[in-house]
Amino acid sequence: MNDATRTMRRRTYLMCRPLHFDVTYSINPWMDPGRPTSPDVGLTQWKWLHDQLVDLGHRVVLIEPEPGLPDMVFAANGAITVDGRALVARFRHDCRTGESRAYLEWFRRNGWAEVAQARHVNEGEGDFLLVGDQFLAGSGFRTEPRAHEEVATFFGRDVVGLTLIDPRFYHLDTALAVLDDDEVMYYPPAFSPESRERLAADFPDAVLVGEAEAEAFGVNAVSDGVHVLLPEHGGRLAGQLAERGYVPIGVDMSELLKAGGAVKCCANELRGGPDD
């Protein structure tokens, strides 16, 4: 397929400015509290991503960052939304639980038809990615497997469970990205053998990502069906995407990567909200 046959779909994203960004604890292998961080650099990189999404024609809405919640910039973890319904995250680690309250308040204040907090540990779009009409759902490090059934019931959608086995790729969105309604890219060694078999069966034409690109968080990307925004040090992945007819756009996420997050972590796709 070439780019002439691909179709861009304008989307709405929820983002959070990294005004309080810092690495003060370690809950994934990328975080080192002893390593200096710069909120100013993080904000500059985040703003470039924000402005690029707007320039491409997407709508970006903001949730206000709160002091003491340095990971709130990673808005993808905050909730899952489909058809105007929002299921807000229940975080595994205590240091992030305050984010759930902030997201519950935001969705209720902004007129979403149905808002609830997950009963089971569920880290939002970090572990639930919508592909066509079904969810791919990760577990192994953060989200609990029993949250998969809860999501299926809440949204009335099929959920395909996938098990992550490499702690470097602790959320599904660090190991797999949705490129279009029927196409994904992923790093196979991040998944259990059973999950790799399922992915190979369901997506035989997927873009398979190498270790160097995965370690650079190249899979933590946002696609609108044509443009794919990904960390700029994604190596040969940009070429793989271009061969498929996509337009890769590199984004400098080096500061936010110190907390184990990149492009997709910063952008939560809102589906069917009151203003869509």
PDB file of C-alpha atoms in Angstrom:
ATOM      1  CA  MET A   1       0.000   0.000   0.000  1.00  0.00           C
ATOM      2  CA  ASN A   2       1.337   3.469  -0.859  1.00  0.00           C
ATOM      3  CA  ASP A   3       0.575   6.816   0.712  1.00  0.00           C
ATOM      4  CA  ALA A   4      -1.942   7.674  -2.040  1.00  0.00           C
ATOM      5  CA  THR A   5      -4.245   4.944  -0.742  1.00  0.00           C
ATOM      6  CA  ARG A   6      -3.898   5.748   2.943  1.00  0.00           C
ATOM      7  CA  THR A   7      -6.496   7.885   4.678  1.00  0.00           C
ATOM      8  CA  MET A   8      -5.802  10.313   7.486  1.00  0.00           C
ATOM      9  CA  ARG A   9      -8.451  10.572  10.176  1.00  0.00           C
ATOM     10  CA  ARG A  10      -8.516  13.667  12.353  1.00  0.00           C
ATOM     11  CA  ARG A  11      -8.511  12.794  16.023  1.00  0.00           C
ATOM     12  CA  THR A  12      -8.908  14.367  19.442  1.00  0.00           C
ATOM     13  CA  TYR A  13      -6.145  13.932  22.005  1.00  0.00           C
ATOM     14  CA  LEU A  14      -5.989  14.700  25.709  1.00  0.00           C
ATOM     15  CA  MET A  15      -2.584  15.950  26.837  1.00  0.00           C
ATOM     16  CA  CYS A  16      -1.047  17.332  30.033  1.00  0.00           C
ATOM     17  CA  ARG A  17       1.773  19.876  30.163  1.00  0.00           C
ATOM     18  CA  PRO A  18       4.824  18.590  32.067  1.00  0.00           C
ATOM     19  CA  LEU A  19       5.020  21.590  34.395  1.00  0.00           C
ATOM     20  CA  HIS A  20       5.872  19.325  37.333  1.00  0.00           C
ATOM     21  CA  PHE A  21       7.836  16.708  35.421  1.00  0.00           C
ATOM     22  CA  ASP A  22      10.608  15.040  37.402  1.00  0.00           C
ATOM     23  CA  VAL A  23      11.932  11.583  38.213  1.00  0.00           C
ATOM     24  CA  THR A  24      11.618  11.273  41.985  1.00  0.00           C
ATOM     25  CA  TYR A  25      10.912   7.536  42.204  1.00  0.00           C
ATOM     26  CA  SER A  26      11.547   4.423  40.129  1.00  0.00           C
ATOM     27  CA  ILE A  27       8.654   2.246  38.954  1.00  0.00           C
ATOM     28  CA  ASN A  28      10.146   1.051  35.659  1.00  0.00           C
ATOM     29  CA  PRO A  29      13.675   0.175  34.487  1.00  0.00           C
ATOM     30  CA  TRP A  30      14.152   3.517  32.729  1.00  0.00           C
ATOM     31  CA  MET A  31      13.665   5.711  35.815  1.00  0.00           C
ATOM     32  CA  ASP A  32      16.703   6.775  37.840  1.00  0.00           C
ATOM     33  CA  PRO A  33      16.003   9.440  40.493  1.00  0.00           C
ATOM     34  CA  GLY A  34      19.729  10.176  40.652  1.00  0.00           C
ATOM     35  CA  ARG A  35      19.795  11.312  37.033  1.00  0.00           C
ATOM     36  CA  PRO A  36      19.182  15.061  36.563  1.00  0.00           C
ATOM     37  CA  THR A  37      16.021  16.111  34.768  1.00  0.00           C
ATOM     38  CA  SER A  38      14.902  19.428  33.331  1.00  0.00           C
ATOM     39  CA  PRO A  39      11.206  20.387  33.406  1.00  0.00           C
ATOM     40  CA  ASP A  40      11.993  23.210  30.972  1.00  0.00           C
ATOM     41  CA  VAL A  41      13.485  20.856  28.393  1.00  0.00           C
ATOM     42  CA  GLY A  42      10.644  18.414  28.943  1.00  0.00           C
ATOM     43  CA  LEU A  43       8.105  21.188  28.369  1.00  0.00           C
ATOM     44  CA  THR A  44       9.845  22.294  25.163  1.00  0.00           C
ATOM     45  CA  GLN A  45       9.815  18.757  23.782  1.00  0.00           C
ATOM     46  CA  TRP A  46       6.208  18.217  24.840  1.00  0.00           C
ATOM     47  CA  LYS A  47       5.135  21.497  23.224  1.00  0.00           C
ATOM     48  CA  TRP A  48       6.736  20.510  19.929  1.00  0.00           C
ATOM     49  CA  LEU A  49       4.704  17.301  19.959  1.00  0.00           C
ATOM     50  CA  HIS A  50       1.546  19.200  20.914  1.00  0.00           C
ATOM     51  CA  ASP A  51       2.042  21.771  18.153  1.00  0.00           C
ATOM     52  CA  GLN A  52       2.827  19.104  15.569  1.00  0.00           C
ATOM     53  CA  LEU A  53      -0.453  17.317  16.305  1.00  0.00           C
ATOM     54  CA  VAL A  54      -2.347  20.606  15.981  1.00  0.00           C
ATOM     55  CA  ASP A  55      -0.537  21.497  12.744  1.00  0.00           C
ATOM     56  CA  LEU A  56      -1.542  18.131  11.295  1.00  0.00           C
ATOM     57  CA  GLY A  57      -5.179  19.036  11.905  1.00  0.00           C
ATOM     58  CA  HIS A  58      -5.878  17.197  15.139  1.00  0.00           C
ATOM     59  CA  ARG A  59      -7.697  18.644  18.122  1.00  0.00           C
ATOM     60  CA  VAL A  60      -5.792  18.721  21.409  1.00  0.00           C
ATOM     61  CA  VAL A  61      -7.468  19.388  24.747  1.00  0.00           C
ATOM     62  CA  LEU A  62      -5.611  19.803  28.012  1.00  0.00           C
ATOM     63  CA  ILE A  63      -5.924  18.580  31.561  1.00  0.00           C
ATOM     64  CA  GLU A  64      -4.312  20.818  34.161  1.00  0.00           C
ATOM     65  CA  PRO A  65      -1.145  19.333  35.700  1.00  0.00           C
ATOM     66  CA  GLU A  66      -1.066  19.018  39.472  1.00  0.00           C
ATOM     67  CA  PRO A  67       1.918  19.438  41.819  1.00  0.00           C
ATOM     68  CA  GLY A  68       3.213  16.189  43.242  1.00  0.00           C
ATOM     69  CA  LEU A  69       2.145  14.159  40.202  1.00  0.00           C
ATOM     70  CA  PRO A  70       5.248  14.214  37.983  1.00  0.00           C
ATOM     71  CA  ASP A  71       3.997  11.420  35.694  1.00  0.00           C
ATOM     72  CA  MET A  72       0.722  13.158  34.890  1.00  0.00           C
ATOM     73  CA  VAL A  73       2.298  14.272  31.592  1.00  0.00           C
ATOM     74  CA  PHE A  74       1.758  10.683  30.437  1.00  0.00           C
ATOM     75  CA  ALA A  75      -1.924  11.281  29.763  1.00  0.00           C
ATOM     76  CA  ALA A  76      -2.389   8.026  27.838  1.00  0.00           C
ATOM     77  CA  ASN A  77      -2.340   6.181  31.163  1.00  0.00           C
ATOM     78  CA  GLY A  78      -5.250   8.181  32.584  1.00  0.00           C
ATOM     79  CA  ALA A  79      -8.252   6.539  30.935  1.00  0.00           C
ATOM     80  CA  ILE A  80      -9.784   4.593  28.066  1.00  0.00           C
ATOM     81  CA  THR A  81     -12.534   6.241  26.014  1.00  0.00           C
ATOM     82  CA  VAL A  82     -14.929   4.873  23.390  1.00  0.00           C
ATOM     83  CA  ASP A  83     -18.374   6.071  22.250  1.00  0.00           C
ATOM     84  CA  GLY A  84     -18.468   8.894  24.774  1.00  0.00           C
ATOM     85  CA  ARG A  85     -17.769   6.596  27.732  1.00  0.00           C
ATOM     86  CA  ALA A  86     -14.667   6.959  29.904  1.00  0.00           C
ATOM     87  CA  LEU A  87     -13.138   4.308  32.136  1.00  0.00           C
ATOM     88  CA  VAL A  88     -10.554   6.026  34.319  1.00  0.00           C
ATOM     89  CA  ALA A  89      -7.380   4.235  35.349  1.00  0.00           C
ATOM     90  CA  ARG A  90      -6.653   2.520  38.636  1.00  0.00           C
ATOM     91  CA  PHE A  91      -2.876   2.684  38.978  1.00  0.00           C
ATOM     92  CA  ARG A  92      -0.733  -0.087  40.390  1.00  0.00           C
ATOM     93  CA  HIS A  93       1.705   2.194  42.236  1.00  0.00           C
ATOM     94  CA  ASP A  94       0.654   4.508  45.059  1.00  0.00           C
ATOM     95  CA  CYS A  95       2.759   7.357  43.654  1.00  0.00           C
ATOM     96  CA  ARG A  96       0.343   7.651  40.721  1.00  0.00           C
ATOM     97  CA  THR A  97      -3.020   7.112  42.406  1.00  0.00           C
ATOM     98  CA  GLY A  98      -3.659  10.856  42.661  1.00  0.00           C
ATOM     99  CA  GLU A  99      -3.867  11.015  38.897  1.00  0.00           C
ATOM    100  CA  SER A 100      -7.073   8.958  38.907  1.00  0.00           C
ATOM    101  CA  ARG A 101      -8.918  11.610  40.905  1.00  0.00           C
ATOM    102  CA  ALA A 102      -7.737  14.326  38.519  1.00  0.00           C
ATOM    103  CA  TYR A 103      -8.945  12.397  35.472  1.00  0.00           C
ATOM    104  CA  LEU A 104     -12.286  11.502  37.037  1.00  0.00           C
ATOM    105  CA  GLU A 105     -12.896  15.172  37.767  1.00  0.00           C
ATOM    106  CA  TRP A 106     -11.822  16.222  34.277  1.00  0.00           C
ATOM    107  CA  PHE A 107     -14.111  13.823  32.418  1.00  0.00           C
ATOM    108  CA  ARG A 108     -17.088  14.626  34.642  1.00  0.00           C
ATOM    109  CA  ARG A 109     -16.510  18.359  34.366  1.00  0.00           C
ATOM    110  CA  ASN A 110     -16.242  18.161  30.576  1.00  0.00           C
ATOM    111  CA  GLY A 111     -19.571  16.492  29.980  1.00  0.00           C
ATOM    112  CA  TRP A 112     -18.758  12.878  29.202  1.00  0.00           C
ATOM    113  CA  ALA A 113     -21.884  10.721  29.152  1.00  0.00           C
ATOM    114  CA  GLU A 114     -20.633   7.945  31.423  1.00  0.00           C
ATOM    115  CA  VAL A 115     -17.546   8.088  33.623  1.00  0.00           C
ATOM    116  CA  ALA A 116     -16.325   5.402  36.007  1.00  0.00           C
ATOM    117  CA  GLN A 117     -13.090   4.329  37.620  1.00  0.00           C
ATOM    118  CA  ALA A 118     -11.824   0.832  36.926  1.00  0.00           C
ATOM    119  CA  ARG A 119     -12.289  -1.629  39.803  1.00  0.00           C
ATOM    120  CA  HIS A 120      -9.178  -3.590  38.896  1.00  0.00           C
ATOM    121  CA  VAL A 121      -5.654  -2.302  38.211  1.00  0.00           C
ATOM    122  CA  ASN A 122      -5.909  -0.802  34.755  1.00  0.00           C
ATOM    123  CA  GLU A 123      -3.449   1.750  33.347  1.00  0.00           C
ATOM    124  CA  GLY A 124      -5.571   3.165  30.566  1.00  0.00           C
ATOM    125  CA  GLU A 125      -4.287   3.413  27.019  1.00  0.00           C
ATOM    126  CA  GLY A 126      -0.910   2.356  28.316  1.00  0.00           C
ATOM    127  CA  ASP A 127      -2.267  -1.202  28.231  1.00  0.00           C
ATOM    128  CA  PHE A 128      -5.435  -0.976  26.099  1.00  0.00           C
ATOM    129  CA  LEU A 129      -5.114  -0.101  22.410  1.00  0.00           C
ATOM    130  CA  LEU A 130      -8.145  -0.033  20.129  1.00  0.00           C
ATOM    131  CA  VAL A 131      -7.592  -1.723  16.753  1.00  0.00           C
ATOM    132  CA  GLY A 132     -10.685  -1.509  14.600  1.00  0.00           C
ATOM    133  CA  ASP A 133     -13.541  -2.634  16.853  1.00  0.00           C
ATOM    134  CA  GLN A 134     -11.503  -4.606  19.394  1.00  0.00           C
ATOM    135  CA  PHE A 135      -8.983  -3.885  22.101  1.00  0.00           C
ATOM    136  CA  LEU A 136      -5.533  -5.364  22.378  1.00  0.00           C
ATOM    137  CA  ALA A 137      -4.811  -5.475  26.101  1.00  0.00           C
ATOM    138  CA  GLY A 138      -1.504  -5.907  27.893  1.00  0.00           C
ATOM    139  CA  SER A 139      -0.725  -7.451  31.260  1.00  0.00           C
ATOM    140  CA  GLY A 140       2.314  -8.766  33.051  1.00  0.00           C
ATOM    141  CA  PHE A 141       3.674  -5.676  34.796  1.00  0.00           C
ATOM    142  CA  ARG A 142       0.928  -3.110  35.395  1.00  0.00           C
ATOM    143  CA  THR A 143      -2.639  -3.884  34.308  1.00  0.00           C
ATOM    144  CA  GLU A 144      -4.230  -6.969  35.853  1.00  0.00           C
ATOM    145  CA  PRO A 145      -5.632  -9.661  33.507  1.00  0.00           C
ATOM    146  CA  ARG A 146      -9.029  -9.437  35.222  1.00  0.00           C
ATOM    147  CA  ALA A 147      -9.218  -5.808  34.058  1.00  0.00           C
ATOM    148  CA  HIS A 148      -9.525  -7.143  30.511  1.00  0.00           C
ATOM    149  CA  GLU A 149     -12.963  -8.602  31.233  1.00  0.00           C
ATOM    150  CA  GLU A 150     -14.009  -5.392  32.964  1.00  0.00           C
ATOM    151  CA  VAL A 151     -13.109  -3.366  29.866  1.00  0.00           C
ATOM    152  CA  ALA A 152     -14.924  -5.809  27.574  1.00  0.00           C
ATOM    153  CA  THR A 153     -18.074  -5.444  29.677  1.00  0.00           C
ATOM    154  CA  PHE A 154     -17.881  -1.673  30.111  1.00  0.00           C
ATOM    155  CA  PHE A 155     -17.400  -0.917  26.409  1.00  0.00           C
ATOM    156  CA  GLY A 156     -19.088  -3.951  24.857  1.00  0.00           C
ATOM    157  CA  ARG A 157     -15.993  -4.697  22.792  1.00  0.00           C
ATOM    158  CA  ASP A 158     -13.878  -7.796  22.326  1.00  0.00           C
ATOM    159  CA  VAL A 159     -10.588  -7.748  24.231  1.00  0.00           C
ATOM    160  CA  VAL A 160      -7.555  -9.767  23.166  1.00  0.00           C
ATOM    161  CA  GLY A 161      -5.206 -10.307  26.101  1.00  0.00           C
ATOM    162  CA  LEU A 162      -1.441 -10.152  25.493  1.00  0.00           C
ATOM    163  CA  THR A 163       1.235 -10.948  28.078  1.00  0.00           C
ATOM    164  CA  LEU A 164       4.330  -8.756  28.359  1.00  0.00           C
ATOM    165  CA  ILE A 165       7.493 -10.496  29.604  1.00  0.00           C
ATOM    166  CA  ASP A 166      10.298  -7.920  29.275  1.00  0.00           C
ATOM    167  CA  PRO A 167      10.264  -5.319  32.100  1.00  0.00           C
ATOM    168  CA  ARG A 168      11.728  -2.691  29.779  1.00  0.00           C
ATOM    169  CA  PHE A 169       8.409  -2.789  27.945  1.00  0.00           C
ATOM    170  CA  TYR A 170       6.104  -2.617  30.926  1.00  0.00           C
ATOM    171  CA  HIS A 171       3.080  -1.166  29.118  1.00  0.00           C
ATOM    172  CA  LEU A 172       1.573  -2.458  25.889  1.00  0.00           C
ATOM    173  CA  ASP A 173       2.108   0.915  24.219  1.00  0.00           C
ATOM    174  CA  THR A 174       5.863   0.587  24.677  1.00  0.00           C
ATOM    175  CA  ALA A 175       5.865  -2.670  22.684  1.00  0.00           C
ATOM    176  CA  LEU A 176       3.024  -2.228  20.178  1.00  0.00           C
ATOM    177  CA  ALA A 177       1.470   0.654  18.256  1.00  0.00           C
ATOM    178  CA  VAL A 178      -1.689   0.869  16.184  1.00  0.00           C
ATOM    179  CA  LEU A 179      -0.927   2.252  12.730  1.00  0.00           C
ATOM    180  CA  ASP A 180      -4.377   1.900  11.162  1.00  0.00           C
ATOM    181  CA  ASP A 181      -7.645   0.080  11.767  1.00  0.00           C
ATOM    182  CA  ASP A 182      -6.101  -3.230  10.715  1.00  0.00           C
ATOM    183  CA  GLU A 183      -2.352  -2.679  10.962  1.00  0.00           C
ATOM    184  CA  VAL A 184       0.057  -2.592  13.889  1.00  0.00           C
ATOM    185  CA  MET A 185       3.769  -2.571  14.581  1.00  0.00           C
ATOM    186  CA  TYR A 186       5.335  -4.398  17.508  1.00  0.00           C
ATOM    187  CA  TYR A 187       8.499  -5.755  19.071  1.00  0.00           C
ATOM    188  CA  PRO A 188       7.988  -9.549  19.242  1.00  0.00           C
ATOM    189  CA  PRO A 189      10.404 -10.429  22.111  1.00  0.00           C
ATOM    190  CA  ALA A 190       8.413  -8.204  24.469  1.00  0.00           C
ATOM    191  CA  PHE A 191       5.584 -10.767  24.405  1.00  0.00           C
ATOM    192  CA  SER A 192       5.116 -14.301  25.680  1.00  0.00           C
ATOM    193  CA  PRO A 193       5.286 -17.096  23.062  1.00  0.00           C
ATOM    194  CA  GLU A 194       1.508 -17.490  23.165  1.00  0.00           C
ATOM    195  CA  SER A 195       0.978 -13.774  22.624  1.00  0.00           C
ATOM    196  CA  ARG A 196       3.455 -13.718  19.754  1.00  0.00           C
ATOM    197  CA  GLU A 197       1.514 -16.530  18.096  1.00  0.00           C
ATOM    198  CA  ARG A 198      -1.746 -14.630  18.501  1.00  0.00           C
ATOM    199  CA  LEU A 199      -0.278 -11.415  17.072  1.00  0.00           C
ATOM    200  CA  ALA A 200       1.260 -13.272  14.124  1.00  0.00           C
ATOM    201  CA  ALA A 201      -2.091 -14.913  13.372  1.00  0.00           C
ATOM    202  CA  ASP A 202      -4.161 -11.748  13.703  1.00  0.00           C
ATOM    203  CA  PHE A 203      -1.688  -9.358  12.056  1.00  0.00           C
ATOM    204  CA  PRO A 204       0.398 -11.339   9.549  1.00  0.00           C
ATOM    205  CA  ASP A 205       1.497  -8.139   7.777  1.00  0.00           C
ATOM    206  CA  ALA A 206       2.503  -6.219  10.910  1.00  0.00           C
ATOM    207  CA  VAL A 207       5.632  -4.105  10.978  1.00  0.00           C
ATOM    208  CA  LEU A 208       8.108  -6.038  13.116  1.00  0.00           C
ATOM    209  CA  VAL A 209      10.394  -3.777  15.112  1.00  0.00           C
ATOM    210  CA  GLY A 210      14.001  -4.551  16.045  1.00  0.00           C
ATOM    211  CA  GLU A 211      15.495  -4.326  19.521  1.00  0.00           C
ATOM    212  CA  ALA A 212      17.465  -1.113  18.938  1.00  0.00           C
ATOM    213  CA  GLU A 213      14.352   0.682  17.712  1.00  0.00           C
ATOM    214  CA  ALA A 214      12.251  -0.713  20.538  1.00  0.00           C
ATOM    215  CA  GLU A 215      14.803   0.373  23.152  1.00  0.00           C
ATOM    216  CA  ALA A 216      14.632   3.887  21.679  1.00  0.00           C
ATOM    217  CA  PHE A 217      10.840   3.748  22.318  1.00  0.00           C
ATOM    218  CA  GLY A 218      10.195   3.855  18.577  1.00  0.00           C
ATOM    219  CA  VAL A 219       7.070   1.757  19.095  1.00  0.00           C
ATOM    220  CA  ASN A 220       5.618   4.351  21.477  1.00  0.00           C
ATOM    221  CA  ALA A 221       4.105   6.203  18.553  1.00  0.00           C
ATOM    222  CA  VAL A 222       0.926   7.976  17.441  1.00  0.00           C
ATOM    223  CA  SER A 223      -0.540   7.358  13.987  1.00  0.00           C
ATOM    224  CA  ASP A 224      -3.463   9.063  12.260  1.00  0.00           C
ATOM    225  CA  GLY A 225      -3.485   6.564   9.398  1.00  0.00           C
ATOM    226  CA  VAL A 226      -0.917   8.521   7.385  1.00  0.00           C
ATOM    227  CA  HIS A 227       1.467  10.356   9.704  1.00  0.00           C
ATOM    228  CA  VAL A 228       3.330   8.429  12.389  1.00  0.00           C
ATOM    229  CA  LEU A 229       4.893  10.495  15.149  1.00  0.00           C
ATOM    230  CA  LEU A 230       7.656   8.586  16.909  1.00  0.00           C
ATOM    231  CA  PRO A 231      10.853   9.322  18.869  1.00  0.00           C
ATOM    232  CA  GLU A 232      13.405  10.649  16.425  1.00  0.00           C
ATOM    233  CA  HIS A 233      16.048   8.039  17.274  1.00  0.00           C
ATOM    234  CA  GLY A 234      13.875   5.226  15.992  1.00  0.00           C
ATOM    235  CA  GLY A 235      16.651   4.015  13.673  1.00  0.00           C
ATOM    236  CA  ARG A 236      15.526   2.019  10.653  1.00  0.00           C
ATOM    237  CA  LEU A 237      11.916   1.980  11.827  1.00  0.00           C
ATOM    238  CA  ALA A 238      11.215   5.236   9.989  1.00  0.00           C
ATOM    239  CA  GLY A 239      12.305   3.556   6.768  1.00  0.00           C
ATOM    240  CA  GLN A 240      10.108   0.533   7.442  1.00  0.00           C
ATOM    241  CA  LEU A 241       7.114   2.818   7.907  1.00  0.00           C
ATOM    242  CA  ALA A 242       7.894   4.844   4.789  1.00  0.00           C
ATOM    243  CA  GLU A 243       8.021   1.619   2.768  1.00  0.00           C
ATOM    244  CA  ARG A 244       4.435   0.953   3.882  1.00  0.00           C
ATOM    245  CA  GLY A 245       3.319   4.382   2.682  1.00  0.00           C
ATOM    246  CA  TYR A 246       3.307   6.126   6.051  1.00  0.00           C
ATOM    247  CA  VAL A 247       4.904   9.501   6.714  1.00  0.00           C
ATOM    248  CA  PRO A 248       7.174   9.151   9.768  1.00  0.00           C
ATOM    249  CA  ILE A 249       7.777  12.298  11.823  1.00  0.00           C
ATOM    250  CA  GLY A 250      10.598  12.205  14.344  1.00  0.00           C
ATOM    251  CA  VAL A 251      10.059  13.848  17.734  1.00  0.00           C
ATOM    252  CA  ASP A 252      12.794  14.600  20.282  1.00  0.00           C
ATOM    253  CA  MET A 253      11.523  12.980  23.490  1.00  0.00           C
ATOM    254  CA  SER A 254      14.903  12.508  25.182  1.00  0.00           C
ATOM    255  CA  GLU A 255      13.932  14.276  28.414  1.00  0.00           C
ATOM    256  CA  LEU A 256      10.605  12.533  28.948  1.00  0.00           C
ATOM    257  CA  LEU A 257      12.238   9.217  28.083  1.00  0.00           C
ATOM    258  CA  LYS A 258      14.075   9.501  31.408  1.00  0.00           C
ATOM    259  CA  ALA A 259      10.739   8.561  32.995  1.00  0.00           C
ATOM    260  CA  GLY A 260      10.083   5.756  30.531  1.00  0.00           C
ATOM    261  CA  GLY A 261       7.592   7.571  28.313  1.00  0.00           C
ATOM    262  CA  ALA A 262       7.513   9.010  24.813  1.00  0.00           C
ATOM    263  CA  VAL A 263       5.052  10.097  22.122  1.00  0.00           C
ATOM    264  CA  LYS A 264       2.069   7.813  22.717  1.00  0.00           C
ATOM    265  CA  CYS A 265       2.418   8.068  26.491  1.00  0.00           C
ATOM    266  CA  CYS A 266       1.750  11.806  26.167  1.00  0.00           C
ATOM    267  CA  ALA A 267      -1.383  11.576  23.996  1.00  0.00           C
ATOM    268  CA  ASN A 268      -4.639   9.919  25.036  1.00  0.00           C
ATOM    269  CA  GLU A 269      -7.032   9.527  22.114  1.00  0.00           C
ATOM    270  CA  LEU A 270     -10.556  10.649  23.041  1.00  0.00           C
ATOM    271  CA  ARG A 271     -13.317   8.893  21.125  1.00  0.00           C
ATOM    272  CA  GLY A 272     -16.880  10.169  21.017  1.00  0.00           C
ATOM    273  CA  GLY A 273     -16.604  12.954  23.540  1.00  0.00           C
ATOM    274  CA  PRO A 274     -19.208  15.721  23.886  1.00  0.00           C
ATOM    275  CA  ASP A 275     -17.388  18.045  21.458  1.00  0.00           C
ATOM    276  CA  ASP A 276     -16.577  15.433  18.787  1.00  0.00           C
TER     277      ASP A 276
END
